[in-house]
Coordinates of N, CA, C and O in Angstrom, one line a residue:
M22 N 32.8 68.2 26.7 CA 33.6 69.4 26.8 C 33.9 69.7 28.2 O 33.1 69.6 29.1
Q23 N 35.2 70.2 28.4 CA 35.7 70.4 29.8 C 34.9 71.5 30.5 O 34.6 71.3 31.7
I24 N 34.5 72.6 29.9 CA 33.8 73.7 30.6 C 32.5 73.2 31.1 O 32.1 73.5 32.2
S25 N 31.7 72.4 30.3 CA 30.4 72.0 30.8 C 30.6 71.0 32.0 O 29.8 71.0 32.9
R26 N 31.6 70.2 31.9 CA 31.9 69.3 33.0 C 32.3 70.0 34.3 O 31.8 69.7 35.4
I27 N 33.1 71.1 34.1 CA 33.5 71.9 35.3 C 32.3 72.6 35.9 O 32.1 72.6 37.1
S28 N 31.5 73.1 35.0 CA 30.3 73.8 35.5 C 29.4 72.9 36.2 O 28.8 73.2 37.3
R29 N 29.2 71.7 35.7 CA 28.3 70.7 36.4 C 28.9 70.3 37.8 O 28.2 70.3 38.8
D30 N 30.2 70.1 37.8 CA 30.9 69.7 39.1 C 30.8 70.9 40.1 O 30.5 70.7 41.3
Y31 N 30.9 72.1 39.6 CA 30.8 73.3 40.4 C 29.4 73.3 41.1 O 29.3 73.5 42.3
V32 N 28.4 73.2 40.2 CA 27.0 73.3 40.7 C 26.7 72.2 41.7 O 26.1 72.4 42.8
E33 N 27.1 71.0 41.3 CA 26.7 69.8 42.1 C 27.6 69.6 43.3 O 27.1 69.1 44.4
R34 N 28.8 70.0 43.3 CA 29.7 69.6 44.4 C 30.4 70.8 45.1 O 30.7 70.7 46.3
F35 N 30.6 71.9 44.4 CA 31.5 72.9 45.0 C 30.8 74.3 45.3 O 31.5 75.1 45.9
H36 N 29.6 74.5 44.8 CA 29.0 75.8 45.0 C 29.0 76.3 46.4 O 29.3 77.4 46.7
S37 N 28.7 75.4 47.4 CA 28.7 75.8 48.8 C 30.1 76.2 49.3 O 30.2 76.9 50.4
L38 N 31.1 75.8 48.6 CA 32.5 76.2 49.0 C 33.0 77.4 48.4 O 34.1 77.9 48.8
D39 N 32.3 78.0 47.5 CA 32.7 79.2 46.8 C 32.9 80.4 47.7 O 32.1 80.7 48.5
G40 N 34.1 81.0 47.6 CA 34.4 82.2 48.4 C 33.4 83.3 48.2 O 33.3 84.2 49.1
N41 N 32.8 83.4 47.1 CA 31.8 84.5 46.8 C 30.6 84.3 47.8 O 30.1 85.4 48.2
R42 N 30.2 83.1 48.1 CA 29.1 82.9 49.0 C 29.3 83.6 50.4 O 28.5 84.3 50.9
Q43 N 30.5 83.4 51.0 CA 30.8 84.0 52.3 C 30.9 85.5 52.2 O 30.5 86.2 53.0
A44 N 31.6 85.9 51.1 CA 31.7 87.4 50.9 C 30.3 88.0 50.7 O 30.1 89.1 51.3
M45 N 29.4 87.4 50.1 CA 28.0 87.9 49.9 C 27.4 88.0 51.3 O 26.7 89.0 51.6
L46 N 27.5 87.0 52.1 CA 26.8 87.0 53.4 C 27.4 88.1 54.3 O 26.7 88.8 54.9
D47 N 28.7 88.2 54.3 CA 29.4 89.2 55.1 C 29.0 90.6 54.6 O 28.7 91.5 55.4
H48 N 29.0 90.8 53.3 CA 28.7 92.1 52.7 C 27.3 92.5 53.0 O 27.0 93.7 53.4
R49 N 26.3 91.6 52.9 CA 24.9 91.9 53.1 C 24.7 92.3 54.6 O 24.0 93.2 54.9
A50 N 25.4 91.5 55.5 CA 25.2 91.8 56.9 C 25.8 93.2 57.2 O 25.2 93.9 58.0
K51 N 26.8 93.6 56.6 CA 27.5 94.9 56.9 C 26.8 96.1 56.1 O 26.6 97.1 56.7
Y52 N 26.4 95.9 54.9 CA 25.9 97.0 54.1 C 24.5 96.8 53.6 O 23.9 97.7 52.9
G53 N 23.8 95.7 53.8 CA 22.5 95.5 53.3 C 22.4 95.2 51.9 O 21.3 95.2 51.3
G54 N 23.5 94.9 51.2 CA 23.5 94.5 49.8 C 23.4 95.7 48.8 O 23.4 95.5 47.6
A55 N 23.4 96.9 49.3 CA 23.2 98.1 48.4 C 24.4 98.4 47.5 O 24.3 99.0 46.5
R56 N 25.6 98.0 48.0 CA 26.8 98.3 47.3 C 27.2 97.1 46.4 O 26.8 96.0 46.5
I57 N 28.2 97.5 45.5 CA 28.8 96.5 44.6 C 30.1 96.0 45.4 O 30.9 96.8 45.8
L58 N 30.2 94.7 45.4 CA 31.4 94.1 46.1 C 32.3 93.5 45.0 O 31.8 92.8 44.1
A59 N 33.6 93.8 45.1 CA 34.6 93.2 44.2 C 35.3 92.2 45.1 O 35.9 92.5 46.2
Q60 N 35.3 91.0 44.6 CA 35.9 89.9 45.4 C 37.0 89.2 44.6 O 36.7 88.7 43.5
L61 N 38.2 89.1 45.1 CA 39.3 88.4 44.4 C 39.6 87.1 45.1 O 39.6 87.0 46.3
Q62 N 39.7 86.1 44.3 CA 40.0 84.7 44.8 C 41.1 84.1 44.0 O 40.9 84.0 42.7
S63 N 42.2 83.7 44.6 CA 43.3 83.1 43.9 C 43.2 81.6 44.2 O 42.6 81.2 45.1
V64 N 43.9 80.8 43.3 CA 43.9 79.4 43.5 C 44.5 79.0 44.9 O 44.0 78.1 45.5
E65 N 45.4 79.8 45.4 CA 46.0 79.5 46.7 C 45.0 79.8 47.9 O 45.2 79.3 49.0
D66 N 43.9 80.5 47.6 CA 42.9 80.8 48.6 C 42.0 79.7 48.9 O 41.3 79.6 49.9
I67 N 42.0 78.7 48.0 CA 41.0 77.6 48.1 C 41.7 76.4 48.9 O 42.6 75.8 48.4
T68 N 41.1 76.1 50.0 CA 41.6 75.1 50.9 C 41.1 73.7 50.5 O 41.8 72.7 50.8
H69 N 39.9 73.6 50.0 CA 39.3 72.3 49.6 C 40.1 71.8 48.4 O 40.0 72.3 47.3
R70 N 40.7 70.6 48.5 CA 41.6 70.1 47.5 C 40.9 69.8 46.2 O 41.4 70.2 45.1
D71 N 39.7 69.1 46.2 CA 39.0 68.8 45.0 C 38.5 70.0 44.3 O 38.5 70.1 43.1
Y72 N 37.9 70.9 45.1 CA 37.4 72.2 44.5 C 38.5 72.9 43.8 O 38.4 73.4 42.6
R73 N 39.7 73.0 44.4 CA 40.8 73.7 43.8 C 41.3 73.0 42.5 O 41.5 73.6 41.5
R74 N 41.4 71.7 42.6 CA 41.8 70.9 41.5 C 40.9 71.0 40.3 O 41.3 71.3 39.2
V75 N 39.6 70.8 40.5 CA 38.6 70.7 39.4 C 38.3 72.1 38.8 O 38.2 72.2 37.6
C76 N 38.1 73.1 39.7 CA 37.7 74.4 39.2 C 38.8 75.4 38.9 O 38.5 76.4 38.2
Y77 N 40.0 75.2 39.4 CA 41.1 76.1 39.2 C 42.3 75.5 38.5 O 42.8 76.0 37.5
E78 N 42.8 74.4 39.1 CA 44.0 73.8 38.5 C 43.8 73.1 37.2 O 44.6 73.4 36.3
Q79 N 42.8 72.3 37.0 CA 42.6 71.6 35.7 C 42.3 72.6 34.6 O 42.9 72.5 33.5
P80 N 41.5 73.6 34.8 CA 41.3 74.6 33.7 C 42.4 75.7 33.6 O 42.4 76.6 32.8
Q81 N 43.4 75.5 34.5 CA 44.6 76.4 34.6 C 44.2 77.9 34.8 O 44.6 78.8 34.1
I82 N 43.4 78.1 35.9 CA 43.0 79.4 36.3 C 43.8 79.8 37.5 O 44.0 79.0 38.4
S83 N 44.4 81.0 37.4 CA 45.2 81.5 38.6 C 44.4 82.3 39.5 O 44.6 82.3 40.7
Q84 N 43.4 83.1 39.0 CA 42.7 84.0 39.8 C 41.3 84.3 39.2 O 41.1 84.3 38.0
R85 N 40.4 84.7 40.1 CA 39.0 85.1 39.7 C 38.7 86.4 40.4 O 38.9 86.5 41.6
M86 N 38.2 87.3 39.6 CA 37.7 88.6 40.2 C 36.2 88.6 40.0 O 35.8 88.5 38.8
A87 N 35.4 88.7 41.0 CA 34.0 88.7 40.9 C 33.4 90.0 41.3 O 33.9 90.6 42.3
L88 N 32.4 90.5 40.6 CA 31.6 91.7 41.0 C 30.3 91.1 41.5 O 29.6 90.4 40.7
L89 N 29.9 91.5 42.7 CA 28.7 90.9 43.3 C 27.8 92.0 43.7 O 28.2 93.1 44.2
N90 N 26.5 91.8 43.5 CA 25.5 92.8 43.9 C 24.2 92.1 44.3 O 23.7 91.3 43.5
H91 N 23.7 92.5 45.4 CA 22.4 91.9 45.9 C 21.3 92.6 45.3 O 21.2 93.9 45.3
Q92 N 20.3 91.9 44.8 CA 19.1 92.4 44.2 C 18.0 92.5 45.3 O 17.6 91.5 45.8
E93 N 17.5 93.7 45.5 CA 16.4 93.8 46.5 C 15.2 93.1 46.1 O 14.5 92.4 46.9
E94 N 14.9 93.1 44.8 CA 13.8 92.4 44.2 C 14.1 90.9 44.1 O 15.0 90.5 43.4
G95 N 13.4 90.1 44.9 CA 13.6 88.7 44.8 C 14.8 88.1 45.6 O 14.9 87.0 45.8
G96 N 15.6 89.0 46.1 CA 16.7 88.6 47.0 C 17.9 87.9 46.3 O 18.7 87.3 47.0
A97 N 17.9 87.9 45.0 CA 19.0 87.2 44.3 C 20.3 88.0 44.3 O 20.3 89.2 44.5
W98 N 21.4 87.3 44.1 CA 22.7 88.0 44.0 C 23.1 87.9 42.5 O 23.0 86.8 41.9
L99 N 23.6 89.0 42.0 CA 24.2 88.9 40.7 C 25.7 88.8 40.8 O 26.3 89.4 41.7
S100 N 26.3 88.0 40.0 CA 27.7 87.7 40.0 C 28.3 87.8 38.6 O 27.8 87.0 37.8
I101 N 29.3 88.6 38.4 CA 30.0 88.7 37.2 C 31.4 88.3 37.5 O 32.1 88.9 38.3
N102 N 31.9 87.2 36.8 CA 33.2 86.7 37.2 C 34.2 86.9 36.0 O 33.9 86.6 34.9
F103 N 35.4 87.3 36.3 CA 36.5 87.4 35.4 C 37.6 86.5 35.8 O 38.0 86.5 37.0
Y104 N 38.0 85.6 34.9 CA 39.0 84.6 35.2 C 40.3 84.9 34.5 O 40.3 85.3 33.4
R105 N 41.4 84.7 35.3 CA 42.8 84.8 34.7 C 43.4 83.5 34.5 O 43.5 82.7 35.5
G106 N 43.8 83.2 33.3 CA 44.5 81.9 33.0 C 45.9 82.0 33.7 O 46.5 83.0 33.8
R107 N 46.4 80.8 34.0 CA 47.7 80.7 34.7 C 48.8 81.3 33.9 O 49.7 82.0 34.4
E108 N 48.7 81.2 32.5 CA 49.7 81.8 31.7 C 49.8 83.3 31.7 O 50.8 83.9 31.4
H109 N 48.8 84.0 32.2 CA 48.8 85.4 32.3 C 49.0 85.9 33.7 O 49.1 87.1 34.0
G110 N 49.2 85.0 34.7 CA 49.4 85.5 36.1 C 48.2 86.1 36.7 O 47.1 86.0 36.2
N111 N 48.3 86.7 37.8 CA 47.2 87.3 38.6 C 46.9 88.7 38.0 O 47.6 89.3 37.2
F112 N 45.7 89.2 38.3 CA 45.3 90.5 37.9 C 46.3 91.5 38.5 O 46.6 91.4 39.7
N113 N 46.7 92.5 37.7 CA 47.6 93.5 38.3 C 46.7 94.7 38.8 O 45.5 94.7 38.6
Q114 N 47.3 95.6 39.6 CA 46.5 96.7 40.2 C 45.7 97.5 39.2 O 44.6 97.9 39.4
R115 N 46.4 97.8 38.1 CA 45.7 98.6 37.0 C 44.5 97.9 36.5 O 43.4 98.5 36.3
E116 N 44.5 96.6 36.3 CA 43.4 95.8 35.8 C 42.3 95.8 36.8 O 41.1 95.9 36.4
I117 N 42.6 95.6 38.0 CA 41.6 95.6 39.1 C 40.9 96.9 39.2 O 39.7 97.0 39.3
E118 N 41.7 98.0 39.1 CA 41.1 99.4 39.2 C 40.2 99.6 38.0 O 39.1 100.2 38.1
F119 N 40.6 99.1 36.8 CA 39.7 99.3 35.6 C 38.4 98.5 35.8 O 37.3 99.1 35.6
I120 N 38.5 97.3 36.2 CA 37.2 96.5 36.4 C 36.3 97.2 37.5 O 35.1 97.3 37.3
E121 N 36.9 97.7 38.6 CA 36.2 98.4 39.6 C 35.5 99.6 39.0 O 34.4 100.0 39.4
S122 N 36.2 100.3 38.1 CA 35.7 101.6 37.6 C 34.5 101.3 36.7 O 33.6 102.2 36.6
V123 N 34.4 100.2 36.0 CA 33.3 99.9 35.1 C 32.3 99.0 35.8 O 31.3 98.7 35.2
A124 N 32.5 98.7 37.1 CA 31.6 97.8 37.8 C 30.1 98.3 37.8 O 29.2 97.5 37.5
P125 N 29.9 99.6 38.1 CA 28.5 100.0 38.1 C 27.8 99.8 36.8 O 26.6 99.4 36.7
L126 N 28.5 100.1 35.7 CA 27.9 99.9 34.4 C 27.6 98.4 34.1 O 26.6 98.0 33.6
L127 N 28.6 97.5 34.4 CA 28.5 96.1 34.2 C 27.3 95.5 35.0 O 26.5 94.7 34.5
I128 N 27.2 95.9 36.3 CA 26.2 95.4 37.2 C 24.8 95.9 36.6 O 23.8 95.1 36.6
Q129 N 24.7 97.2 36.2 CA 23.4 97.6 35.6 C 23.0 96.9 34.4 O 21.8 96.5 34.3
V130 N 23.9 96.6 33.5 CA 23.6 95.8 32.3 C 23.2 94.4 32.7 O 22.2 93.9 32.2
T131 N 23.9 93.8 33.6 CA 23.6 92.5 34.1 C 22.2 92.5 34.8 O 21.4 91.5 34.6
R132 N 21.9 93.5 35.6 CA 20.6 93.6 36.3 C 19.5 93.7 35.2 O 18.5 93.0 35.4
L133 N 19.7 94.5 34.2 CA 18.6 94.6 33.1 C 18.5 93.2 32.4 O 17.4 92.8 32.1
H134 N 19.6 92.6 32.1 CA 19.5 91.3 31.4 C 18.8 90.3 32.3 O 18.0 89.5 31.8
Y135 N 19.1 90.3 33.6 CA 18.5 89.3 34.5 C 17.0 89.6 34.6 O 16.2 88.6 34.5
R136 N 16.6 90.8 34.7 CA 15.2 91.2 34.8 C 14.5 90.7 33.5 O 13.4 90.2 33.6
A137 N 15.1 91.0 32.3 CA 14.4 90.6 31.1 C 14.3 89.0 31.0 O 13.3 88.5 30.6
F138 N 15.3 88.3 31.5 CA 15.3 86.9 31.5 C 14.1 86.4 32.4 O 13.4 85.5 32.0
I139 N 14.0 86.9 33.6 CA 13.0 86.5 34.5 C 11.6 86.8 33.9 O 10.7 86.0 34.0
E140 N 11.4 88.0 33.4 CA 10.1 88.4 32.8 C 9.8 87.5 31.6 O 8.6 87.1 31.5
A141 N 10.7 87.2 30.8 CA 10.5 86.4 29.6 C 10.1 84.9 30.0 O 9.2 84.3 29.4
N142 N 10.7 84.5 31.1 CA 10.4 83.1 31.6 C 9.2 83.0 32.5 O 8.6 81.9 32.6
Q143 N 8.9 84.1 33.1 CA 7.7 84.1 34.0 C 6.5 84.6 33.4 O 5.4 84.4 33.9
M144 N 6.6 85.4 32.3 CA 5.5 86.1 31.7 C 4.3 85.2 31.4 O 3.2 85.4 31.7
P145 N 4.5 84.0 30.7 CA 3.4 83.2 30.4 C 2.6 82.7 31.6 O 1.4 82.7 31.7
S146 N 3.3 82.4 32.7 CA 2.7 82.0 33.9 C 1.9 83.2 34.6 O 0.8 83.0 35.0
L147 N 2.5 84.4 34.6 CA 1.8 85.5 35.1 C 0.5 85.8 34.3 O -0.5 86.1 34.9
L148 N 0.6 85.8 33.0 CA -0.5 86.0 32.2 C -1.6 85.0 32.4 O -2.8 85.3 32.5
R149 N -1.2 83.7 32.5 CA -2.2 82.6 32.7 C -2.9 82.9 34.1 O -4.1 82.8 34.2
Q150 N -2.2 83.2 35.1 CA -2.7 83.5 36.4 C -3.8 84.6 36.4 O -4.8 84.5 37.0
R151 N -3.4 85.6 35.6 CA -4.3 86.8 35.5 C -5.7 86.3 34.8 O -6.7 86.7 35.3
V152 N -5.6 85.6 33.8 CA -6.8 85.1 33.1 C -7.6 84.2 34.0 O -8.8 84.2 34.1
E153 N -6.9 83.3 34.8 CA -7.6 82.4 35.7 C -8.3 83.2 36.8 O -9.3 82.7 37.3
L154 N -7.7 84.3 37.2 CA -8.4 85.1 38.2 C -9.7 85.7 37.7 O -10.7 85.9 38.3
L155 N -9.6 86.2 36.4 CA -10.7 86.8 35.7 C -11.8 85.7 35.5 O -13.0 86.1 35.5
F156 N -11.4 84.5 35.2 CA -12.4 83.4 34.8 C -12.1 82.2 35.7 O -11.6 81.2 35.2
P157 N -12.5 82.2 36.9 CA -12.3 81.1 37.8 C -13.0 79.8 37.4 O -12.7 78.7 37.9
E158 N -14.0 79.9 36.5 CA -14.7 78.8 36.1 C -14.0 77.9 35.1 O -14.5 76.8 34.7
L159 N -12.8 78.3 34.6 CA -12.1 77.5 33.6 C -11.8 76.2 34.2 O -11.3 76.0 35.3
T160 N -11.9 75.2 33.3 CA -11.6 73.8 33.8 C -10.0 73.6 33.8 O -9.3 74.4 33.3
R161 N -9.6 72.4 34.3 CA -8.2 72.1 34.4 C -7.7 72.0 32.9 O -6.6 72.5 32.6
R162 N -8.4 71.5 32.0 CA -8.0 71.3 30.6 C -7.9 72.7 30.0 O -7.0 73.0 29.2
D163 N -8.9 73.6 30.3 CA -8.8 75.0 29.8 C -7.5 75.7 30.2 O -6.9 76.4 29.5
R164 N -7.2 75.5 31.5 CA -6.0 76.1 32.1 C -4.7 75.6 31.4 O -3.8 76.3 31.1
E165 N -4.7 74.3 31.1 CA -3.6 73.7 30.4 C -3.5 74.3 29.0 O -2.4 74.7 28.6
L166 N -4.6 74.4 28.3 CA -4.6 75.0 27.0 C -4.2 76.5 27.0 O -3.4 76.9 26.2
L167 N -4.6 77.2 28.0 CA -4.3 78.6 28.2 C -2.8 78.7 28.4 O -2.2 79.6 27.8
R168 N -2.2 77.8 29.2 CA -0.8 77.9 29.4 C 0.0 77.7 28.1 O 0.9 78.5 27.8
H169 N -0.4 76.8 27.3 CA 0.2 76.6 26.0 C 0.1 77.8 25.1 O 1.0 78.2 24.4
L170 N -1.1 78.3 25.0 CA -1.4 79.5 24.2 C -0.6 80.7 24.6 O 0.0 81.4 23.7
L171 N -0.5 80.9 25.9 CA 0.2 82.1 26.4 C 1.7 81.9 26.3 O 2.5 82.9 26.5
S172 N 2.2 80.7 26.0 CA 3.6 80.4 25.8 C 3.9 80.6 24.3 O 5.1 80.4 23.9
G173 N 2.9 81.0 23.5 CA 3.2 81.2 22.1 C 3.0 80.0 21.2 O 3.3 80.1 20.0
L174 N 2.4 78.9 21.7 CA 2.2 77.8 20.9 C 0.9 77.8 20.1 O -0.1 78.4 20.6
G175 N 0.9 77.2 18.9 CA -0.3 77.1 18.1 C -0.9 75.7 18.2 O -0.4 74.9 18.8
A176 N -2.0 75.5 17.5 CA -2.8 74.3 17.6 C -1.9 73.1 17.2 O -1.9 72.0 17.8
E177 N -1.0 73.2 16.2 CA -0.2 72.1 15.7 C 0.9 71.7 16.8 O 1.2 70.5 16.9
D178 N 1.3 72.7 17.6 CA 2.2 72.4 18.7 C 1.5 71.9 20.0 O 2.0 71.0 20.7
I179 N 0.3 72.4 20.2 CA -0.5 72.0 21.4 C -1.0 70.6 21.3 O -1.0 69.9 22.3
A180 N -1.5 70.2 20.1 CA -2.1 68.9 19.9 C -1.3 67.8 20.5 O -1.8 67.0 21.4
P181 N 0.0 67.6 20.2 CA 0.7 66.4 20.8 C 0.9 66.6 22.3 O 1.0 65.6 23.0
L182 N 1.1 67.8 22.7 CA 1.3 68.0 24.2 C 0.1 67.6 25.0 O 0.2 67.2 26.1
M183 N -1.1 67.8 24.4 CA -2.4 67.5 25.1 C -2.9 66.1 24.7 O -3.9 65.7 25.2
G184 N -2.2 65.4 23.8 CA -2.6 64.1 23.4 C -3.9 64.1 22.6 O -4.7 63.2 22.7
I185 N -4.1 65.1 21.7 CA -5.3 65.2 20.9 C -4.9 65.5 19.4 O -3.7 65.8 19.1
Q186 N -5.8 65.4 18.5 CA -5.6 65.7 17.1 C -5.5 67.3 17.0 O -6.0 68.0 17.8
R187 N -4.8 67.7 15.9 CA -4.7 69.1 15.6 C -6.0 69.8 15.5 O -6.3 70.9 16.0
S188 N -7.0 69.1 14.8 CA -8.3 69.7 14.6 C -9.0 69.8 15.9 O -9.7 70.8 16.2
S189 N -8.8 68.9 16.8 CA -9.4 69.0 18.2 C -8.8 70.2 18.9 O -9.5 70.9 19.6
A190 N -7.5 70.3 18.8 CA -6.8 71.4 19.5 C -7.4 72.8 19.0 O -7.7 73.7 19.8
A191 N -7.6 72.9 17.7 CA -8.1 74.1 17.1 C -9.5 74.4 17.7 O -9.9 75.5 18.0
T192 N -10.4 73.3 17.8 CA -11.7 73.4 18.3 C -11.7 73.9 19.8 O -12.4 74.8 20.2
Y193 N -10.8 73.3 20.6 CA -10.7 73.6 22.0 C -10.2 75.1 22.1 O -10.7 75.8 23.0
I194 N -9.3 75.5 21.3 CA -8.9 76.9 21.3 C -10.0 77.9 21.1 O -10.2 78.8 21.8
K195 N -10.8 77.6 20.1 CA -12.0 78.4 19.8 C -13.0 78.5 20.9 O -13.5 79.5 21.3
R196 N -13.2 77.3 21.6 CA -14.1 77.2 22.7 C -13.5 78.1 23.9 O -14.3 78.8 24.6
L197 N -12.2 78.0 24.1 CA -11.6 78.8 25.2 C -11.8 80.3 24.9 O -12.1 81.0 25.8
Y198 N -11.5 80.6 23.7 CA -11.7 82.1 23.3 C -13.1 82.5 23.6 O -13.3 83.6 24.1
R199 N -14.1 81.7 23.2 CA -15.5 82.1 23.5 C -15.7 82.2 25.0 O -16.4 83.1 25.4
K200 N -15.2 81.3 25.8 CA -15.4 81.3 27.3 C -14.9 82.6 27.9 O -15.5 83.1 28.8
V201 N -13.8 83.1 27.3 CA -13.2 84.4 27.9 C -13.6 85.6 27.1 O -13.2 86.7 27.4
G202 N -14.4 85.4 26.1 CA -15.0 86.6 25.4 C -14.1 87.3 24.4 O -14.2 88.5 24.2
V203 N -13.2 86.5 23.8 CA -12.3 87.1 22.7 C -12.4 86.2 21.5 O -12.9 85.1 21.5
S204 N -11.9 86.8 20.4 CA -12.0 86.1 19.1 C -10.7 85.5 18.6 O -10.6 84.8 17.6
G205 N -9.6 85.8 19.3 CA -8.3 85.3 18.9 C -7.2 85.6 19.9 O -7.4 86.2 21.0
H206 N -6.0 85.2 19.5 CA -4.8 85.3 20.4 C -4.5 86.7 20.8 O -4.2 87.1 21.9
R207 N -4.6 87.6 19.8 CA -4.3 89.0 20.0 C -5.2 89.6 21.1 O -4.8 90.3 22.0
E208 N -6.5 89.3 20.9 CA -7.5 89.8 21.9 C -7.3 89.2 23.2 O -7.6 89.8 24.3
L209 N -6.9 87.9 23.3 CA -6.6 87.3 24.6 C -5.5 88.1 25.3 O -5.6 88.4 26.5
L210 N -4.4 88.4 24.6 CA -3.4 89.2 25.2 C -3.9 90.6 25.6 O -3.5 91.1 26.6
G211 N -4.7 91.2 24.7 CA -5.3 92.5 25.1 C -6.1 92.4 26.3 O -6.1 93.3 27.2
L212 N -6.9 91.3 26.5 CA -7.7 91.1 27.7 C -6.8 91.1 29.0 O -7.1 91.8 30.0
V213 N -5.7 90.4 28.9 CA -4.8 90.3 30.0 C -4.2 91.7 30.3 O -4.1 92.1 31.5
V214 N -3.8 92.4 29.3 CA -3.1 93.7 29.5 C -4.2 94.7 30.1 O -3.9 95.5 31.0
R215 N -5.4 94.7 29.5 CA -6.4 95.6 30.0 C -6.7 95.3 31.5 O -6.8 96.3 32.3
S216 N -6.8 94.1 31.8 CA -7.1 93.7 33.2 C -6.0 94.1 34.2 O -6.2 94.5 35.3
R217 N -4.8 94.2 33.6 CA -3.7 94.6 34.5 C -3.7 96.0 34.8 O -3.4 96.4 36.0
W218 N -4.2 96.9 33.9 CA -4.1 98.3 34.1 C -5.4 98.9 34.6 O -5.5 100.0 35.0
S219 N -6.5 98.1 34.6 CA -7.8 98.6 35.0 C -8.0 98.5 36.5 O -7.3 97.9 37.2

């Protein structure tokens, strides 16, 4: 598929040439990242021949409007990009003003989505670290098992990952629960939550 190929080329070859990167650096130096930046880039603005050809000319894009915002938490930049196909010409003033008028709402929704994504992907690791702090005596194998359990896996999924039989996985899970003083998965999660707020 052409879009996946363009995305791969962009990440591997052209990300450092993106006009948004310089705009972000300039914006952060000037404002500290607190504001939303609207950045317009036309195909004519791109001087690197291959970048222009692969990311704009081949997919027939005439212009991109990006909404950029620096996240104080973690230092990431959020970027929402709107692309105009060549057949529609460039964004007109009315369209630009409309996008700018809804930019705070779009950035807030994107910020919330990004935070939920980070939390969902980091939560098992954070929970595991919390249990490991409470029970430093856990073995390497216990910690591996804990990681799988806190990722939502059951004995049938854990067994092949750890190279053991399903019955052995179930036994190891019971032993781990005993070590941390709980009787099941729900209590394990309760232990982590209690330790967080106590």
